[in-house]
Structure formats: C-alpha cells, structure tokens
Amino acid sequence: MFEKSSEELALNKLYILYILNKMQLPLTNGQITNIFIENDLLDYFSLQEYLYQLKEAELVNLTNKNNLDYYSISEKGKIALNYFTNRIDSDKKESLDIFVHKNKENIIRDREVKAEFKKLADGQFDVKLEILDNNRPYISISLNVPTNKTANIIAENWKNNASNLYSSIIETLIKKP
C-alpha cells in the first residue's frame, strides 16, 4: 500500500470535518461512506481509519440512537476546521457545498423513515415501521411476523417505499365500502 503524506492525511480529515459541519446534522457511518464514495474523495478503509482517529482526537462525536451510530463534528472539531479550512481547495469546497445542498433533504428524509425489528421471546419478530414528522410519528405500525427473513423484507420495503405505502394505507382506510 502507498504511504500518504502527513499533509494529505490532514486534508482528508478536514474533508470529513467539512462535510459534518456543512450537513449540520449527525450522520451514520453509511451516510458518510456514501458521500465520500460518490464524490470520489476517499476509499472505504481510509475513511474508516480517519473517522476512528478523529473520534480518538475528540474532533468528532459518536453517539448511538436506535442502535445506529451517528457522527457529528465536536466543538473542538469546529475550531480545528475554522483554523485549517483555508487548506481545502476552493473547487473542492464548491463541489462539496453543491453535493450537500442537493442531498441534505434526502438524508433528512431517510432519517425520518424508520424500520426496526427485534426477536421476541416466543421466536417471532416484532417489526416497527414509522414515518416521523419533526420527531413525532406521522404513522406508526407494529407487526408480528414469524421469521427474520420476513421482518427484514418488510423493513427494507418500508425504507424504500414508505411514502407510497403510506398513501396506499390512507387510500384504503378512507375508501367508502
């Protein structure tokens, strides 16, 4: 593997801080990874190492909510970013700003669609599906299903089609017999 210069390492960490600061909301590892892969900034393994180093240096915070880890920039990270932000190429900043502007709403929307399941004592699975509006449930559905596979399929379908499924449910419920 090729060694990276200390300047390149620092710049790559600044990209992470810059994105977290621009998004202004905590992001999951998967969301961060997608951002960096889509923008061809870092490979997966380097990104994971940098996230770990930023967390250890207390430049990013890691919190767990609903069994998901979320990264956010810390106050110490904001100070570092403000001090070194001039090292980020202006063209790179502009392309990251455009990406954030185009994709922030989708990331927020993804966070508002919840699909979770857990195994119950009797071997069945409890599936909880929600659409949140300002952190309040817009719709909440709980189902008991017999297998992990079924629970997983339901959860994935909900995540991928929540608005269409919601519309279908409402149409069915308000249809006159």
Coordinates of N, CA and C in Angstrom, one line a residue:
M1 N 0.8 -1.2 0.0 CA 0.0 0.0 0.0 C 0.9 1.2 0.0
F2 N 0.5 2.3 -0.7 CA 1.2 3.5 -0.7 C 1.1 4.4 0.5
E3 N 2.2 4.9 1.0 CA 2.1 5.8 2.1 C 1.6 7.2 1.7
K4 N 0.8 7.8 2.5 CA 0.3 9.1 2.3 C 1.1 10.1 3.1
S5 N 1.3 11.3 2.5 CA 2.0 12.3 3.2 C 1.1 12.8 4.4
S6 N 1.8 13.4 5.4 CA 1.0 13.9 6.5 C 0.1 15.1 6.1
E7 N 0.5 15.8 5.1 CA -0.4 16.9 4.6 C -1.7 16.3 3.9
E8 N -1.5 15.2 3.2 CA -2.7 14.5 2.6 C -3.6 13.9 3.6
L9 N -3.0 13.3 4.7 CA -3.8 12.8 5.8 C -4.6 13.8 6.4
A10 N -4.0 15.0 6.7 CA -4.7 16.1 7.4 C -5.8 16.6 6.5
L11 N -5.5 16.7 5.2 CA -6.5 17.2 4.3 C -7.7 16.3 4.2
N12 N -7.5 15.0 4.2 CA -8.6 14.0 4.1 C -9.4 14.1 5.4
K13 N -8.8 14.3 6.5 CA -9.6 14.5 7.8 C -10.4 15.8 7.8
L14 N -9.8 16.9 7.1 CA -10.5 18.1 7.0 C -11.8 18.0 6.1
Y15 N -11.7 17.1 5.1 CA -12.9 16.9 4.3 C -14.0 16.3 5.1
I16 N -13.6 15.4 6.0 CA -14.7 14.8 6.9 C -15.3 15.8 7.8
L17 N -14.4 16.6 8.4 CA -14.9 17.7 9.3 C -15.8 18.7 8.5
Y18 N -15.3 19.0 7.3 CA -16.1 20.0 6.5 C -17.5 19.5 6.2
I19 N -17.6 18.2 5.8 CA -18.9 17.6 5.4 C -19.8 17.6 6.7
L20 N -19.2 17.1 7.8 CA -20.0 17.0 9.0 C -20.5 18.4 9.4
N21 N -19.7 19.4 9.3 CA -20.0 20.8 9.6 C -21.1 21.3 8.7
K22 N -20.9 21.1 7.4 CA -21.9 21.6 6.4 C -23.2 21.0 6.5
M23 N -23.3 19.7 6.8 CA -24.6 19.0 6.9 C -25.3 19.5 8.1
Q24 N -24.7 19.9 9.2 CA -25.3 20.4 10.4 C -26.3 19.4 11.0
L25 N -26.0 18.1 10.8 CA -26.8 17.1 11.5 C -25.9 15.8 11.6
P26 N -26.1 15.0 12.6 CA -25.4 13.8 12.7 C -25.6 12.8 11.6
L27 N -24.5 12.1 11.1 CA -24.6 11.2 10.0 C -24.2 9.8 10.4
T28 N -24.8 8.8 9.9 CA -24.3 7.4 10.1 C -23.1 7.2 9.3
N29 N -22.4 6.1 9.7 CA -21.2 5.7 9.0 C -21.5 5.4 7.5
G30 N -22.7 4.8 7.3 CA -23.1 4.5 5.9 C -23.3 5.8 5.1
Q31 N -23.9 6.8 5.7 CA -24.2 8.0 5.0 C -22.9 8.7 4.7
I32 N -21.9 8.8 5.7 CA -20.6 9.4 5.4 C -19.9 8.6 4.3
T33 N -19.9 7.3 4.4 CA -19.3 6.5 3.4 C -19.8 6.8 2.0
N34 N -21.1 6.9 1.9 CA -21.8 7.2 0.6 C -21.3 8.5 0.0
I35 N -21.3 9.5 0.9 CA -20.8 10.8 0.5 C -19.4 10.8 -0.1
F36 N -18.5 10.1 0.6 CA -17.1 10.1 0.2 C -16.9 9.2 -1.0
I37 N -17.6 8.2 -1.1 CA -17.5 7.3 -2.3 C -18.1 8.0 -3.5
E38 N -19.3 8.6 -3.4 CA -19.9 9.3 -4.5 C -19.1 10.5 -5.0
N39 N -18.4 11.1 -4.1 CA -17.5 12.3 -4.5 C -16.1 11.9 -4.8
D40 N -15.8 10.6 -4.8 CA -14.5 10.0 -5.1 C -13.4 10.7 -4.3
L41 N -13.7 10.9 -3.0 CA -12.7 11.5 -2.1 C -11.8 10.5 -1.4
L42 N -12.3 9.5 -0.9 CA -11.6 8.5 -0.1 C -12.1 7.1 -0.4
D43 N -11.2 6.1 -0.2 CA -11.6 4.8 -0.2 C -12.2 4.4 1.2
Y44 N -13.0 3.3 1.2 CA -13.7 2.9 2.4 C -12.7 2.7 3.6
F45 N -11.7 2.0 3.4 CA -10.8 1.7 4.6 C -10.1 2.9 5.1
S46 N -9.6 3.8 4.3 CA -9.0 5.0 4.7 C -10.0 5.9 5.5
L47 N -11.2 6.0 5.0 CA -12.3 6.7 5.6 C -12.6 6.2 7.0
Q48 N -12.6 4.9 7.2 CA -12.9 4.3 8.5 C -11.8 4.6 9.5
E49 N -10.5 4.6 9.0 CA -9.4 4.9 9.8 C -9.4 6.4 10.3
Y50 N -9.7 7.2 9.3 CA -9.8 8.7 9.6 C -10.9 9.0 10.6
L51 N -12.1 8.4 10.5 CA -13.2 8.6 11.4 C -12.7 8.1 12.8
Y52 N -12.1 7.0 12.9 CA -11.6 6.5 14.2 C -10.6 7.5 14.8
Q53 N -9.7 8.0 14.0 CA -8.7 8.9 14.5 C -9.3 10.2 14.9
L54 N -10.3 10.7 14.2 CA -11.0 12.0 14.5 C -11.8 11.8 15.8
K55 N -12.4 10.6 16.0 CA -13.1 10.3 17.2 C -12.1 10.3 18.4
E56 N -11.0 9.6 18.3 CA -10.0 9.5 19.3 C -9.4 10.9 19.7
A57 N -9.3 11.7 18.7 CA -8.8 13.1 18.9 C -9.9 14.0 19.4
E58 N -11.1 13.5 19.6 CA -12.3 14.3 20.0 C -12.6 15.4 19.1
L59 N -12.4 15.2 17.8 CA -12.8 16.2 16.8 C -14.1 15.9 16.2
V60 N -14.6 14.6 16.4 CA -16.0 14.3 16.1 C -16.5 13.5 17.3
N61 N -17.8 13.6 17.4 CA -18.6 12.9 18.5 C -19.2 11.7 17.9
L62 N -19.3 10.6 18.6 CA -20.0 9.4 18.2 C -21.1 9.2 19.2
T63 N -22.4 9.1 18.7 CA -23.5 8.9 19.6 C -24.3 7.7 19.0
N64 N -25.0 7.0 19.9 CA -25.8 5.9 19.4 C -27.3 6.2 19.7
K65 N -28.1 6.1 18.7 CA -29.5 6.3 18.8 C -30.2 5.2 18.0
N66 N -31.2 4.5 18.6 CA -31.9 3.5 17.9 C -31.0 2.5 17.3
N67 N -30.0 2.1 18.0 CA -29.0 1.1 17.5 C -28.2 1.5 16.3
L68 N -28.1 2.8 16.0 CA -27.3 3.3 15.0 C -26.3 4.3 15.5
D69 N -25.0 4.2 15.1 CA -24.0 5.2 15.5 C -24.1 6.4 14.6
Y70 N -24.0 7.6 15.2 CA -24.1 8.8 14.4 C -22.8 9.6 14.7
Y71 N -22.2 10.2 13.7 CA -21.1 11.1 13.8 C -21.5 12.5 13.7
S72 N -20.9 13.4 14.5 CA -21.1 14.8 14.3 C -19.8 15.5 14.7
I73 N -19.7 16.7 14.2 CA -18.5 17.4 14.5 C -18.6 18.0 15.9
S74 N -17.5 17.9 16.6 CA -17.5 18.4 18.0 C -17.1 19.9 18.0
E75 N -17.2 20.5 19.1 CA -16.7 21.9 19.2 C -15.2 22.0 18.9
K76 N -14.5 21.1 19.4 CA -13.0 21.0 19.1 C -12.8 20.9 17.6
G77 N -13.6 20.0 17.0 CA -13.5 19.8 15.5 C -13.8 21.1 14.8
K78 N -14.8 21.9 15.2 CA -15.2 23.1 14.6 C -14.1 24.1 14.6
I79 N -13.4 24.2 15.8 CA -12.3 25.1 16.0 C -11.1 24.7 15.0
A80 N -10.8 23.4 14.9 CA -9.8 22.9 14.0 C -10.2 23.2 12.6
L81 N -11.4 23.0 12.2 CA -11.8 23.2 10.8 C -11.7 24.7 10.5
N82 N -12.2 25.6 11.4 CA -12.1 27.0 11.2 C -10.6 27.5 11.0
Y83 N -9.7 26.9 11.8 CA -8.3 27.2 11.7 C -7.7 26.8 10.4
F84 N -8.1 25.6 9.9 CA -7.4 25.0 8.7 C -8.2 25.0 7.5
T85 N -9.4 25.5 7.5 CA -10.3 25.4 6.3 C -9.7 26.0 5.1
N86 N -8.8 26.9 5.2 CA -8.2 27.6 4.0 C -7.3 26.6 3.3
R87 N -7.0 25.4 3.8 CA -6.2 24.4 3.2 C -7.0 23.6 2.2
I88 N -8.3 23.6 2.3 CA -9.2 22.9 1.4 C -9.3 23.7 0.1
D89 N -9.0 23.1 -1.0 CA -9.1 23.7 -2.3 C -10.5 24.3 -2.6
S90 N -10.6 25.5 -3.1 CA -11.9 26.2 -3.3 C -12.8 25.4 -4.2
D91 N -12.2 24.8 -5.3 CA -13.0 24.0 -6.2 C -13.6 22.8 -5.4
K92 N -12.8 22.2 -4.6 CA -13.3 21.0 -3.8 C -14.4 21.5 -2.8
K93 N -14.2 22.6 -2.2 CA -15.2 23.1 -1.3 C -16.5 23.4 -2.1
E94 N -16.4 24.0 -3.2 CA -17.6 24.3 -4.0 C -18.3 23.0 -4.4
S95 N -17.6 22.0 -4.8 CA -18.3 20.7 -5.2 C -18.9 20.0 -4.0
L96 N -18.3 20.1 -2.8 CA -18.9 19.6 -1.6 C -20.1 20.4 -1.2
D97 N -20.0 21.7 -1.3 CA -21.2 22.5 -1.0 C -22.4 22.2 -1.9
I98 N -22.1 22.0 -3.2 CA -23.2 21.6 -4.1 C -23.8 20.3 -3.7
F99 N -22.9 19.3 -3.4 CA -23.4 18.0 -3.0 C -24.3 18.1 -1.8
V100 N -23.8 18.8 -0.8 CA -24.6 19.0 0.5 C -26.0 19.6 0.2
H101 N -25.9 20.7 -0.6 CA -27.2 21.3 -1.0 C -28.2 20.4 -1.7
K102 N -27.7 19.6 -2.6 CA -28.5 18.7 -3.4 C -29.0 17.5 -2.6
N103 N -28.2 17.1 -1.6 CA -28.5 15.8 -0.9 C -29.0 15.9 0.5
K104 N -28.9 17.0 1.1 CA -29.2 17.2 2.6 C -30.7 16.7 2.8
E105 N -31.6 17.2 2.0 CA -33.0 16.9 2.2 C -33.3 15.4 2.1
N106 N -32.6 14.7 1.2 CA -32.7 13.2 1.1 C -32.2 12.5 2.3
I107 N -31.1 13.0 2.9 CA -30.6 12.4 4.1 C -31.5 12.6 5.3
I108 N -32.1 13.8 5.4 CA -33.0 14.1 6.4 C -34.3 13.2 6.3
R109 N -34.8 13.1 5.0 CA -35.9 12.3 4.8 C -35.6 10.8 5.2
D110 N -34.5 10.3 4.8 CA -34.1 8.9 5.2 C -34.1 8.7 6.7
R111 N -33.7 9.8 7.4 CA -33.7 9.7 8.9 C -35.1 9.7 9.4
E112 N -36.1 10.2 8.7 CA -37.5 10.2 9.2 C -38.3 9.0 8.9
V113 N -37.7 8.1 8.1 CA -38.4 6.8 7.8 C -37.7 5.8 8.6
K114 N -38.4 5.1 9.6 CA -37.8 4.2 10.5 C -38.4 2.8 10.2
A115 N -37.5 1.8 10.3 CA -37.9 0.4 10.1 C -37.0 -0.4 11.0
E116 N -37.5 -0.9 12.1 CA -36.7 -1.7 13.0 C -37.5 -3.0 13.4
F117 N -36.7 -4.0 13.7 CA -37.3 -5.3 14.2 C -36.4 -5.9 15.2
K118 N -37.1 -6.7 16.1 CA -36.4 -7.4 17.1 C -37.0 -8.8 17.3
K119 N -36.2 -9.7 17.8 CA -36.7 -11.1 18.0 C -37.4 -11.1 19.4
L120 N -38.6 -11.7 19.5 CA -39.3 -11.8 20.7 C -39.0 -13.1 21.4
A121 N -39.4 -13.2 22.6 CA -39.1 -14.5 23.4 C -39.7 -15.7 22.8
D122 N -40.9 -15.6 22.1 CA -41.5 -16.7 21.5 C -41.0 -17.1 20.1
G123 N -39.9 -16.4 19.7 CA -39.3 -16.7 18.4 C -39.8 -15.9 17.3
Q124 N -40.9 -15.2 17.5 CA -41.5 -14.3 16.5 C -40.6 -13.0 16.4
F125 N -41.0 -12.2 15.4 CA -40.2 -10.9 15.3 C -41.2 -9.8 15.3
D126 N -40.9 -8.8 16.1 CA -41.7 -7.5 16.2 C -41.1 -6.5 15.3
V127 N -41.9 -6.1 14.3 CA -41.4 -5.1 13.3 C -42.1 -3.8 13.6
K128 N -41.4 -2.7 13.7 CA -41.9 -1.4 14.0 C -41.6 -0.5 12.8
L129 N -42.6 0.1 12.2 CA -42.4 0.9 11.0 C -43.0 2.3 11.3
E130 N -42.2 3.4 11.0 CA -42.7 4.7 11.3 C -42.2 5.7 10.2
I131 N -43.0 6.7 10.1 CA -42.6 7.9 9.4 C -42.7 9.0 10.4
L132 N -41.7 9.8 10.6 CA -41.6 10.8 11.6 C -41.8 12.2 10.9
D133 N -42.4 13.1 11.6 CA -42.5 14.5 11.1 C -42.2 15.3 12.3
N134 N -41.0 16.0 12.2 CA -40.5 16.8 13.4 C -40.4 15.9 14.6
N135 N -39.8 14.7 14.5 CA -39.6 13.8 15.5 C -40.9 13.2 16.2
R136 N -42.0 13.5 15.6 CA -43.3 12.9 16.0 C -43.8 11.9 15.0
P137 N -44.3 10.8 15.5 CA -44.8 9.8 14.5 C -45.9 10.3 13.7
Y138 N -45.8 10.3 12.4 CA -46.8 10.6 11.4 C -47.7 9.4 11.2
I139 N -47.0 8.2 11.1 CA -47.7 6.9 11.1 C -46.8 6.0 11.8
S140 N -47.4 5.1 12.6 CA -46.6 4.1 13.3 C -47.3 2.7 13.2
I141 N -46.6 1.7 12.7 CA -47.2 0.4 12.5 C -46.4 -0.6 13.2
S142 N -47.0 -1.5 14.0 CA -46.3 -2.6 14.6 C -46.9 -3.9 14.1
L143 N -46.0 -4.8 13.7 CA -46.4 -6.1 13.2 C -45.6 -7.2 13.9
N144 N -46.2 -8.4 14.1 CA -45.5 -9.6 14.5 C -45.5 -10.5 13.3
V145 N -44.3 -11.0 13.0 CA -44.1 -11.9 11.8 C -43.3 -13.1 12.3
P146 N -43.4 -14.2 11.6 CA -42.8 -15.4 12.0 C -41.3 -15.6 11.9
T147 N -40.7 -14.9 10.9 CA -39.3 -15.2 10.6 C -38.4 -13.9 10.5
N148 N -37.2 -14.0 10.7 CA -36.2 -12.9 10.5 C -36.2 -12.5 9.0
K149 N -36.3 -13.4 8.1 CA -36.3 -13.1 6.7 C -37.5 -12.2 6.3
T150 N -38.7 -12.5 6.9 CA -39.9 -11.7 6.6 C -39.8 -10.4 7.2
A151 N -39.3 -10.3 8.4 CA -39.1 -9.0 9.1 C -38.1 -8.1 8.3
N152 N -37.0 -8.7 7.8 CA -36.1 -8.0 7.0 C -36.7 -7.4 5.7
I153 N -37.4 -8.3 5.0 CA -38.1 -7.9 3.8 C -39.0 -6.7 4.0
I154 N -39.8 -6.8 5.1 CA -40.8 -5.8 5.4 C -40.1 -4.5 5.7
A155 N -39.0 -4.5 6.5 CA -38.2 -3.3 6.9 C -37.6 -2.7 5.7
E156 N -37.0 -3.5 4.8 CA -36.4 -2.9 3.6 C -37.5 -2.3 2.6
N157 N -38.6 -3.0 2.5 CA -39.7 -2.4 1.6 C -40.2 -1.1 2.2
W158 N -40.3 -1.0 3.5 CA -40.8 0.2 4.1 C -39.8 1.3 3.9
K159 N -38.5 1.0 4.1 CA -37.5 2.1 3.9 C -37.5 2.6 2.5
N160 N -37.7 1.7 1.5 CA -37.6 2.0 0.1 C -38.9 2.6 -0.5
N161 N -40.0 2.3 0.2 CA -41.3 2.7 -0.4 C -42.3 3.4 0.6
A162 N -41.7 3.9 1.7 CA -42.6 4.4 2.8 C -43.7 5.4 2.3
S163 N -43.4 6.3 1.4 CA -44.4 7.3 1.0 C -45.5 6.6 0.2
N164 N -45.1 5.7 -0.7 CA -46.1 5.0 -1.5 C -47.0 4.1 -0.6
L165 N -46.4 3.4 0.3 CA -47.1 2.5 1.2 C -48.0 3.3 2.1
Y166 N -47.6 4.5 2.6 CA -48.4 5.3 3.4 C -49.6 5.8 2.6
S167 N -49.4 6.2 1.4 CA -50.5 6.7 0.5 C -51.5 5.5 0.3
S168 N -51.0 4.3 0.1 CA -51.9 3.2 -0.1 C -52.7 2.9 1.1
I169 N -52.1 2.9 2.2 CA -52.8 2.6 3.5 C -53.9 3.7 3.7
I170 N -53.6 4.9 3.6 CA -54.6 6.0 3.8 C -55.7 5.9 2.8
E171 N -55.4 5.6 1.5 CA -56.5 5.4 0.5 C -57.4 4.3 0.9
T172 N -56.8 3.2 1.3 CA -57.6 2.0 1.7 C -58.5 2.3 2.9
L173 N -57.9 3.0 3.9 CA -58.6 3.3 5.1 C -59.8 4.4 4.9
I174 N -59.6 5.3 4.0 CA -60.7 6.3 3.8 C -61.7 5.9 2.7
K175 N -61.4 4.8 2.0 CA -62.3 4.4 0.9 C -63.6 3.9 1.5
K176 N -64.7 4.5 0.9 CA -66.1 4.1 1.4 C -66.4 2.7 0.9
P177 N -67.0 1.8 1.8 CA -67.3 0.5 1.4 C -68.4 0.4 0.3

